[in-house]
PDB file of C-alpha atoms and ligand atoms in Angstrom:
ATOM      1  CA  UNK A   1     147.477 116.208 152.760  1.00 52.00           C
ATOM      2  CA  UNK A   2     144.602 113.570 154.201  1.00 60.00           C
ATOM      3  CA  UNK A   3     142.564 116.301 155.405  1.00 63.00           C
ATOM      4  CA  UNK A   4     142.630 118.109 151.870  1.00 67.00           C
ATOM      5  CA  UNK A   5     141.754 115.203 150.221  1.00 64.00           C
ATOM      6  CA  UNK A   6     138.581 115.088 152.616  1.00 66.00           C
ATOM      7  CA  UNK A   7     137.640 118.895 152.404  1.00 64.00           C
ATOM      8  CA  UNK A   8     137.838 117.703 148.484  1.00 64.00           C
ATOM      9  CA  UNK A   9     135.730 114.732 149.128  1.00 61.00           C
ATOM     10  CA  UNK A  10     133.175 116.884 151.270  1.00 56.00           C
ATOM     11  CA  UNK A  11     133.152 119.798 148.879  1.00 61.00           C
ATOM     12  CA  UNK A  12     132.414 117.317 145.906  1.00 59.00           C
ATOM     13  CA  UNK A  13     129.808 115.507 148.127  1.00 57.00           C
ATOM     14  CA  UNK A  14     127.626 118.155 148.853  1.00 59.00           C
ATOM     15  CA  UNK A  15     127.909 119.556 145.412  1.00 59.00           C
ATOM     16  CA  UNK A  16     126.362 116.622 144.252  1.00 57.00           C
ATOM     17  CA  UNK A  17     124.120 116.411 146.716  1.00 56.00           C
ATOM     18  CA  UNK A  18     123.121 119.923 145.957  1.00 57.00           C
ATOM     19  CA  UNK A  19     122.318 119.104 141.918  1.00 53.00           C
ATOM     20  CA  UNK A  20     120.109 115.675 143.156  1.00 55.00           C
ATOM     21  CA  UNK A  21     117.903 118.125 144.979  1.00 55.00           C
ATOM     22  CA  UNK A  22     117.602 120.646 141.883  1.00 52.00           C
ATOM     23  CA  UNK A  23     116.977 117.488 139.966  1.00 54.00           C
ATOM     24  CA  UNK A  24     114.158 116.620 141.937  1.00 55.00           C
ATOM     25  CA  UNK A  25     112.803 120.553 141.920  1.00 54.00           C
ATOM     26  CA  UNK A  26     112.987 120.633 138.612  1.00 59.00           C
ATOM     27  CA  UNK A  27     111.338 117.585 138.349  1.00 60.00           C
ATOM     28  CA  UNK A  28     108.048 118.331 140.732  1.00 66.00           C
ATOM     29  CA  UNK A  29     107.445 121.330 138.608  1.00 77.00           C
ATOM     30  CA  UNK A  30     107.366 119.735 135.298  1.00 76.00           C
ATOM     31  CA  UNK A  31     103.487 119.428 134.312  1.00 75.00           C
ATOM     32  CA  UNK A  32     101.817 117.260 131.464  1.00 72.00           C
ATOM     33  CA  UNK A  33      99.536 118.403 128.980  1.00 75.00           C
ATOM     34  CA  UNK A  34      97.377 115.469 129.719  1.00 71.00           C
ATOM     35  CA  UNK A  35      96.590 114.834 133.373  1.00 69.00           C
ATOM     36  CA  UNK A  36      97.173 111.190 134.034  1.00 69.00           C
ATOM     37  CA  UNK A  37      98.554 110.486 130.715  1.00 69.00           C
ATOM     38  CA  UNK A  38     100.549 107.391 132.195  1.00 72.00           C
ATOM     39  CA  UNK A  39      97.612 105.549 133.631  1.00 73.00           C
ATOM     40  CA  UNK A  40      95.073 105.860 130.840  1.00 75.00           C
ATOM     41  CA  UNK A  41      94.612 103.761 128.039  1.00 80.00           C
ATOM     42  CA  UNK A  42      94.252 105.357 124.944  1.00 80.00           C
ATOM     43  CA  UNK A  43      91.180 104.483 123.416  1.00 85.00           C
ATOM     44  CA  UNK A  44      91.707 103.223 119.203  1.00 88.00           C
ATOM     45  CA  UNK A  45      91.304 105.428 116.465  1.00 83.00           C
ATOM     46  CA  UNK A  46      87.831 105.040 114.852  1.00 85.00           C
ATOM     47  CA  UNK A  47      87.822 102.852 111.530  1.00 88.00           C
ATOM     48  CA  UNK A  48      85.949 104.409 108.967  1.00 91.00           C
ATOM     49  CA  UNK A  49      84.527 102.696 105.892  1.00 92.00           C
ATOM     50  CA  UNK A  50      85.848 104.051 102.609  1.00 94.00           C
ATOM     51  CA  UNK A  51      82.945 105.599 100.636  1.00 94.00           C
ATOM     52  CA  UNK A  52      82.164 102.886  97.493  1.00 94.00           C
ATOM     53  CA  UNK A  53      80.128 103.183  94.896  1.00 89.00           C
ATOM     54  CA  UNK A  54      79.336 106.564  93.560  1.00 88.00           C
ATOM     55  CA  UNK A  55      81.652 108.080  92.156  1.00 91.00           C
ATOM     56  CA  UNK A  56      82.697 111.258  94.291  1.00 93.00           C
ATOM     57  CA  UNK A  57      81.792 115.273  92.946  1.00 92.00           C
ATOM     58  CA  UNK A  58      84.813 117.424  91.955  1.00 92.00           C
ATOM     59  CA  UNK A  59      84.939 120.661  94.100  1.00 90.00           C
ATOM     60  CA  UNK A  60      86.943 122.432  91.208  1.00 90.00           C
ATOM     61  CA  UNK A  61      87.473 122.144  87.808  1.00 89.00           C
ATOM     62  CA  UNK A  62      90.823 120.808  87.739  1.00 90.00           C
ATOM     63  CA  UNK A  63      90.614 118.412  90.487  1.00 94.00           C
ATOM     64  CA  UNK A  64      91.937 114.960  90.231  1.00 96.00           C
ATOM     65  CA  UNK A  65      88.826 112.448  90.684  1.00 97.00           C
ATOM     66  CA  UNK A  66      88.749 111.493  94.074  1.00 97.00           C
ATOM     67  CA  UNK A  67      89.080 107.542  93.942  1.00 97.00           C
ATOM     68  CA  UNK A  68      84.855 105.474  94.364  1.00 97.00           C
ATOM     69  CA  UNK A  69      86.636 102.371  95.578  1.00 96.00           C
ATOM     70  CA  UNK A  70      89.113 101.270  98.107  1.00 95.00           C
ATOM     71  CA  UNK A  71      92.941 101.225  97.396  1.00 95.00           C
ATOM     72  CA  UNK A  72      94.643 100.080 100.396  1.00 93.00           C
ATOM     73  CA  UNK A  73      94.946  96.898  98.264  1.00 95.00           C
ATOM     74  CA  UNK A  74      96.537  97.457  95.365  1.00 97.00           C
ATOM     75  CA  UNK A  75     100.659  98.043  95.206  1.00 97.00           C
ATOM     76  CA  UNK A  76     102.312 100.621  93.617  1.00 96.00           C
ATOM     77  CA  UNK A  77     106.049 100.731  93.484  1.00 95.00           C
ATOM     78  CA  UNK A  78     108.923 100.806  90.882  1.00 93.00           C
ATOM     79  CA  UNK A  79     108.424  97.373  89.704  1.00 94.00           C
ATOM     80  CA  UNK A  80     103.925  97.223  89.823  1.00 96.00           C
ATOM     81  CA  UNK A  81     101.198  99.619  89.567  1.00 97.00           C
ATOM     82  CA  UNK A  82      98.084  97.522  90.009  1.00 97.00           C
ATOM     83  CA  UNK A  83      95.722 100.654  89.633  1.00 97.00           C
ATOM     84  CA  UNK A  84      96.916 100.241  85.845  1.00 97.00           C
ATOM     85  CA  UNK A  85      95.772  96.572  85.320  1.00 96.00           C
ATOM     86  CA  UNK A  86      92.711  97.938  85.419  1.00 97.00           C
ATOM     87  CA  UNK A  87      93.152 102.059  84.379  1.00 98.00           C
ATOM     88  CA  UNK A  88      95.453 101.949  81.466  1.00 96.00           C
ATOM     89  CA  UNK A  89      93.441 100.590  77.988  1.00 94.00           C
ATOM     90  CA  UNK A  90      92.945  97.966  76.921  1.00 94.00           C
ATOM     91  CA  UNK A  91      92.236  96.735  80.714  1.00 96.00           C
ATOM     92  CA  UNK A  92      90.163  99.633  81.378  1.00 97.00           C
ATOM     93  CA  UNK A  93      87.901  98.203  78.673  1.00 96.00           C
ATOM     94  CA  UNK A  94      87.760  94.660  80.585  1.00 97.00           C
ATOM     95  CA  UNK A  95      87.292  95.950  83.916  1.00 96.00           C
ATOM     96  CA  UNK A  96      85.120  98.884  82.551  1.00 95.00           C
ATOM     97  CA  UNK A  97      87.276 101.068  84.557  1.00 96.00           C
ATOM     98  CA  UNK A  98      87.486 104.714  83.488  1.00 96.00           C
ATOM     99  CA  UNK A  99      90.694 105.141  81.260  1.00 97.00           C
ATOM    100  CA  UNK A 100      93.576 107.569  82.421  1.00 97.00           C
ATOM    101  CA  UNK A 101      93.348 110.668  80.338  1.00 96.00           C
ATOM    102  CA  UNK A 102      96.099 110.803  77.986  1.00 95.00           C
ATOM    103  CA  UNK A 103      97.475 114.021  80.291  1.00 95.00           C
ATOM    104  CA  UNK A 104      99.299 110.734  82.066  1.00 97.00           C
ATOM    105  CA  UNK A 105     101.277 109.952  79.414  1.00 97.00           C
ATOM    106  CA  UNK A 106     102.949 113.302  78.982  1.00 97.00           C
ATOM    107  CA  UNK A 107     106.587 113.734  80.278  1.00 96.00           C
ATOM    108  CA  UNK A 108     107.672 117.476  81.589  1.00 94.00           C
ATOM    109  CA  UNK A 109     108.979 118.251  78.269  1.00 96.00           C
ATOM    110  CA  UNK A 110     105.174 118.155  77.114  1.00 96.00           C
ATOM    111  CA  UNK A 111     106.515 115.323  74.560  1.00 97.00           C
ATOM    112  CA  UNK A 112     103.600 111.901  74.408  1.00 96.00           C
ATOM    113  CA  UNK A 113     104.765 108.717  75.997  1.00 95.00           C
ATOM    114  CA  UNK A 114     103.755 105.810  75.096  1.00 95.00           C
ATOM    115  CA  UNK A 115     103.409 104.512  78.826  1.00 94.00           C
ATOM    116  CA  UNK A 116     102.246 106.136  81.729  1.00 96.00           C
ATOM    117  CA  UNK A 117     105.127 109.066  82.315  1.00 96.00           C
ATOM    118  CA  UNK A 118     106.803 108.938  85.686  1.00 95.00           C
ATOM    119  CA  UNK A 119     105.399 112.309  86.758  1.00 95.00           C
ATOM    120  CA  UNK A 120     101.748 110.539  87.234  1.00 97.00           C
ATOM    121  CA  UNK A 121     102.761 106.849  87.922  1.00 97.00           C
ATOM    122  CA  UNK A 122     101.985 107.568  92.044  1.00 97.00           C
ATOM    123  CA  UNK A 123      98.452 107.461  91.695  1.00 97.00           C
ATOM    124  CA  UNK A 124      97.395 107.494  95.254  1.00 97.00           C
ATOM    125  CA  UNK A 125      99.800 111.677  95.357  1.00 96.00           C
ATOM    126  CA  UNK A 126      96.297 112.844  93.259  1.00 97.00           C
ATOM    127  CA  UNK A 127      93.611 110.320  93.541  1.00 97.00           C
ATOM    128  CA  UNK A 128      92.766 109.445  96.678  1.00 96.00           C
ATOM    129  CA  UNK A 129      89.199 107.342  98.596  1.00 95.00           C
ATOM    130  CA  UNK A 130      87.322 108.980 100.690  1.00 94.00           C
ATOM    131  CA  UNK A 131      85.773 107.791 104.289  1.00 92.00           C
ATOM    132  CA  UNK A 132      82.628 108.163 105.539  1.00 89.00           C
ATOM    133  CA  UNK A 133      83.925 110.538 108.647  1.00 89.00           C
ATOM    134  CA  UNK A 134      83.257 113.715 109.570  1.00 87.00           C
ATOM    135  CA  UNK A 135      85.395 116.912 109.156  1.00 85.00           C
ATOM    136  CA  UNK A 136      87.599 117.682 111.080  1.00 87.00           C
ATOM    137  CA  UNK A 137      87.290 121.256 110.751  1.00 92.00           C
ATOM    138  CA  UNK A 138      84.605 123.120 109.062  1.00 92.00           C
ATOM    139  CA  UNK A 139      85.737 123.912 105.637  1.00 87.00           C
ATOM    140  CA  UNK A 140      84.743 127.185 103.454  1.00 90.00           C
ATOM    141  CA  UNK A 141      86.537 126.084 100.502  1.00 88.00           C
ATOM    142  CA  UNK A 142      84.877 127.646  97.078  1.00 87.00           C
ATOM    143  CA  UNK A 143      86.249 127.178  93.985  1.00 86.00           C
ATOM    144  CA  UNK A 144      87.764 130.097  92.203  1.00 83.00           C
ATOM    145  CA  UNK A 145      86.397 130.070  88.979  1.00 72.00           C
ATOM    146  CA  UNK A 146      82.343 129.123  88.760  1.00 67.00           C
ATOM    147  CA  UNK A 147      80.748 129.570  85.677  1.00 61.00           C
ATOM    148  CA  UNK A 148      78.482 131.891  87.070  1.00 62.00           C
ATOM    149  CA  UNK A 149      76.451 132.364  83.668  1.00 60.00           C
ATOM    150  CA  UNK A 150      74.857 128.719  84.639  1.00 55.00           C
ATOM    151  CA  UNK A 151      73.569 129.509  87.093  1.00 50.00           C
TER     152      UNK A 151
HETATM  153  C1  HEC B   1      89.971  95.824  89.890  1.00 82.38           C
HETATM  154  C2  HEC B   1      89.995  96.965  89.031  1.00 82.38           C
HETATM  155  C3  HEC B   1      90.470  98.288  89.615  1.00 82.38           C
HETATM  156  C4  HEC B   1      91.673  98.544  90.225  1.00 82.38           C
HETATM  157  C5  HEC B   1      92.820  97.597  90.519  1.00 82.38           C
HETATM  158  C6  HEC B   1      91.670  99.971  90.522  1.00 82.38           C
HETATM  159  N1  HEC B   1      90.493 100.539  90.105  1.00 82.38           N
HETATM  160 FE1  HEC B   1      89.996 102.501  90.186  1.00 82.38          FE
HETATM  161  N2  HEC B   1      88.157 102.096  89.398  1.00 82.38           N
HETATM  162  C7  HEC B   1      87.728 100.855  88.970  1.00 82.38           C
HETATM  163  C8  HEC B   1      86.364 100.941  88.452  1.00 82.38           C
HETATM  164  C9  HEC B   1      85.534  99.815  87.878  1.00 82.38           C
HETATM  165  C10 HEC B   1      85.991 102.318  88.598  1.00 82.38           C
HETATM  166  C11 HEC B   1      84.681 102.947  88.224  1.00 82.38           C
HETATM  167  C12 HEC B   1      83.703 102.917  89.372  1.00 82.38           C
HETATM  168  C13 HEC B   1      82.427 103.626  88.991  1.00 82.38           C
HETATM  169  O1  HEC B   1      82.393 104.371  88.042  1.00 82.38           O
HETATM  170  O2  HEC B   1      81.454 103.437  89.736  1.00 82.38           O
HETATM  171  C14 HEC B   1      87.153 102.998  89.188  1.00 82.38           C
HETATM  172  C15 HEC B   1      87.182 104.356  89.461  1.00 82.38           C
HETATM  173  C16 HEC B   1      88.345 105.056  89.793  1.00 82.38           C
HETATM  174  C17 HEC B   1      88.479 106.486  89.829  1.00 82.38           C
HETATM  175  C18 HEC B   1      87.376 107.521  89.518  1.00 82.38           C
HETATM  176  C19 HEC B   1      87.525 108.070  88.115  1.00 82.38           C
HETATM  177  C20 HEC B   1      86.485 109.118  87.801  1.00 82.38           C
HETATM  178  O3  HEC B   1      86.531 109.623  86.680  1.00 82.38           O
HETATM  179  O4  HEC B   1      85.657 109.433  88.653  1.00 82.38           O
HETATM  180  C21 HEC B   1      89.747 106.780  90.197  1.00 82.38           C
HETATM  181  C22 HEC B   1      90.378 108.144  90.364  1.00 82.38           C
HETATM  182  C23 HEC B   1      90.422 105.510  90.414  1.00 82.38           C
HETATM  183  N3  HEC B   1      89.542 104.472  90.169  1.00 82.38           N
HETATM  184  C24 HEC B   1      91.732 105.389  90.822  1.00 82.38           C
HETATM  185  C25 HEC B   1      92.337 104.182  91.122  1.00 82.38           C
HETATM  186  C26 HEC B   1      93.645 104.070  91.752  1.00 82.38           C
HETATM  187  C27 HEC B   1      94.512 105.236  92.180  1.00 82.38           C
HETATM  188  C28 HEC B   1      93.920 102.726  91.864  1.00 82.38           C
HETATM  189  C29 HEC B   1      95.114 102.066  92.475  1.00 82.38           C
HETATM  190  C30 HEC B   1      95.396 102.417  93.866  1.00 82.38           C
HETATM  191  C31 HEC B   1      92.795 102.004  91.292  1.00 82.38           C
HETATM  192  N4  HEC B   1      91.853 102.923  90.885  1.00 82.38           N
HETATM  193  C32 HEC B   1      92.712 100.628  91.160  1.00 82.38           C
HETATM  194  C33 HEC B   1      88.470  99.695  88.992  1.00 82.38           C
HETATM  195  C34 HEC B   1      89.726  99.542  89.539  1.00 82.38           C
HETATM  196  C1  HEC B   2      99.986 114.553  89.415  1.00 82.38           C
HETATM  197  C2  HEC B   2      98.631 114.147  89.713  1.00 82.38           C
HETATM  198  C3  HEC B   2      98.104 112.847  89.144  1.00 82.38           C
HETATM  199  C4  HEC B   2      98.674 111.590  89.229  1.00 82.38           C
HETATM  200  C5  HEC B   2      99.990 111.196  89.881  1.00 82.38           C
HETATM  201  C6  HEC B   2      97.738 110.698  88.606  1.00 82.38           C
HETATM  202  N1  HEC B   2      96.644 111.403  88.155  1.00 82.38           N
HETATM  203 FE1  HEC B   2      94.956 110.610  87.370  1.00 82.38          FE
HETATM  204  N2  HEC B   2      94.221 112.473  87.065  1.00 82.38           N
HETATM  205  C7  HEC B   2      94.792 113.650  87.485  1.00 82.38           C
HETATM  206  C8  HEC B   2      93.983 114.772  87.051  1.00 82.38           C
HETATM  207  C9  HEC B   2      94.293 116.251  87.324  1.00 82.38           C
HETATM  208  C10 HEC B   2      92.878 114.235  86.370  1.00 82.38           C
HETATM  209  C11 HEC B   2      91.742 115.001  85.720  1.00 82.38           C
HETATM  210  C12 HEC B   2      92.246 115.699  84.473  1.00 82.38           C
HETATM  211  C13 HEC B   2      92.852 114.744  83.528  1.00 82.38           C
HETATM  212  O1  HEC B   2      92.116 114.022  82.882  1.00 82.38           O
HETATM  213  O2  HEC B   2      94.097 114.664  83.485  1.00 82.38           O
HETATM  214  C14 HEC B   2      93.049 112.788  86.392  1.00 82.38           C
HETATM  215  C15 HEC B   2      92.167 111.892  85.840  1.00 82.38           C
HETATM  216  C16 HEC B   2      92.196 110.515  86.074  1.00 82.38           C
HETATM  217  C17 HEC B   2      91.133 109.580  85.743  1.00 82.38           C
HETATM  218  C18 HEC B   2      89.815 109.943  85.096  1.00 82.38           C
HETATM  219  C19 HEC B   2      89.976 110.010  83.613  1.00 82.38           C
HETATM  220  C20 HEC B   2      88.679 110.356  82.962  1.00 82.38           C
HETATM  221  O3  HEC B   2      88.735 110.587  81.759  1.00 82.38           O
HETATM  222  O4  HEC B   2      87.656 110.411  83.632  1.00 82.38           O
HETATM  223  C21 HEC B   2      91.538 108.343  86.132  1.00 82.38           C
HETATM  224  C22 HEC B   2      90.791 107.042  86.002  1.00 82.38           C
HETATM  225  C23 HEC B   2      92.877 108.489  86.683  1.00 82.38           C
HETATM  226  N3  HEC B   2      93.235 109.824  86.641  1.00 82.38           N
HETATM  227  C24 HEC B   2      93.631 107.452  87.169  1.00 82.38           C
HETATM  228  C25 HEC B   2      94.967 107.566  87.553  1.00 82.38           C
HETATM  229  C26 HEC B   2      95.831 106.444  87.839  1.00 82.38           C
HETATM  230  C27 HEC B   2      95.431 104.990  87.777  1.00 82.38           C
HETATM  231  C28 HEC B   2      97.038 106.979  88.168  1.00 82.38           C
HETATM  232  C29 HEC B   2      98.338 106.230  88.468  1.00 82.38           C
HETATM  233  C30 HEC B   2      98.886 105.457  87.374  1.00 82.38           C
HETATM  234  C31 HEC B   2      96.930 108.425  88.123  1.00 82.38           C
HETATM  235  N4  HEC B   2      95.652 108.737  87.727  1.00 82.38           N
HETATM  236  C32 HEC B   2      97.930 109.328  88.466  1.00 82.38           C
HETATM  237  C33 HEC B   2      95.951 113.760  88.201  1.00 82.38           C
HETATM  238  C34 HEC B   2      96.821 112.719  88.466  1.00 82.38           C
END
């Protein structure tokens, strides 16, 4: 009986001892995409400046404006919309902001609302700043219908 308990004990032993050292392989022969990544810092992200000012060129006919100003700012949630104390009339007329088009106020159904319908009360999903950074990647992008008779 003891010494089956120990060939147990020994079997179990070395089959542990066995999976430590394919831990460790397995281990050494895992590389990182970055070299070094523990012991270097990352540097920060670059801050770029929101453009202000001019207001930005559509690059197609049906684009959303792109926003001239920055709106990190201004809260938008179920309760407050801050873009509309100074978009939606008669505030736009204070703040001689540029009134929302009246395409905000229709619902899905294509029936007029008299406040701004749910469907466009996100602002920032169309209109969105833009910073003074480069591209990322080059970009071909041409609109799809030019009015080619202007030019
Ligand atoms: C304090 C007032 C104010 C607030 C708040 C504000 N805006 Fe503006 N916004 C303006 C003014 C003024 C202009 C016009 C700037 C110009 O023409 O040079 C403008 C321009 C824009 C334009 C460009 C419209 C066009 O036809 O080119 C967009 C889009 C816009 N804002 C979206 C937003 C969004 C989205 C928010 C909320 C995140 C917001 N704005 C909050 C004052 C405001
Ligand atoms: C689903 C996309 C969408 C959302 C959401 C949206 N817009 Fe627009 N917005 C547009 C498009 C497209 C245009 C240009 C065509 C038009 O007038 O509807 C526009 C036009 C505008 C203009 C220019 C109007 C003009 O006559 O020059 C302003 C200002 C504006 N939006 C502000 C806002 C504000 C503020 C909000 C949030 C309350 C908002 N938009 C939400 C798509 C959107």
């Amino acid at each position: 009986m003891k010494t089956k308990i120990k060939a147990i004990a020994l079997a179990l032993a070395l089959a542990l001892g066995i999976g430590v050292i394919g831990v460790a392989a397995v281990a050494a022969d895992v590389k990182s995409l970055r070299p070094n990544a523990a012991d270097q810092a990352d540097s920060p992200p670059a801050i770029y400046k929101v453009m202000e000012g001019n207001r930005h060129e559509r690059a197609y006919r049906q684009q959303p404006p792109l926003v001239p100003h920055p709106t990190d700012k201004y809260e938008i949630d179920v309760k407050v919309n801050q873009c509309l104390r100074c978009h939606e009339w008669p505030y736009s007329d204070q703040e001689k902001a540029p009134k929302i088009s009246d395409l905000h106020y229709i619902d899905r159904q294509g029936v007029r609302q008299d406040t701004v319908n749910g469907n466009r009360y996100f602002c920032k999903q169309c209109h969105v700043p833009q910073a003074d950074a480069k591209p990322l990647v080059e970009n071909k992008f041409q609109p799809a219908t030019l009015n080619t008779n202007l030019r």
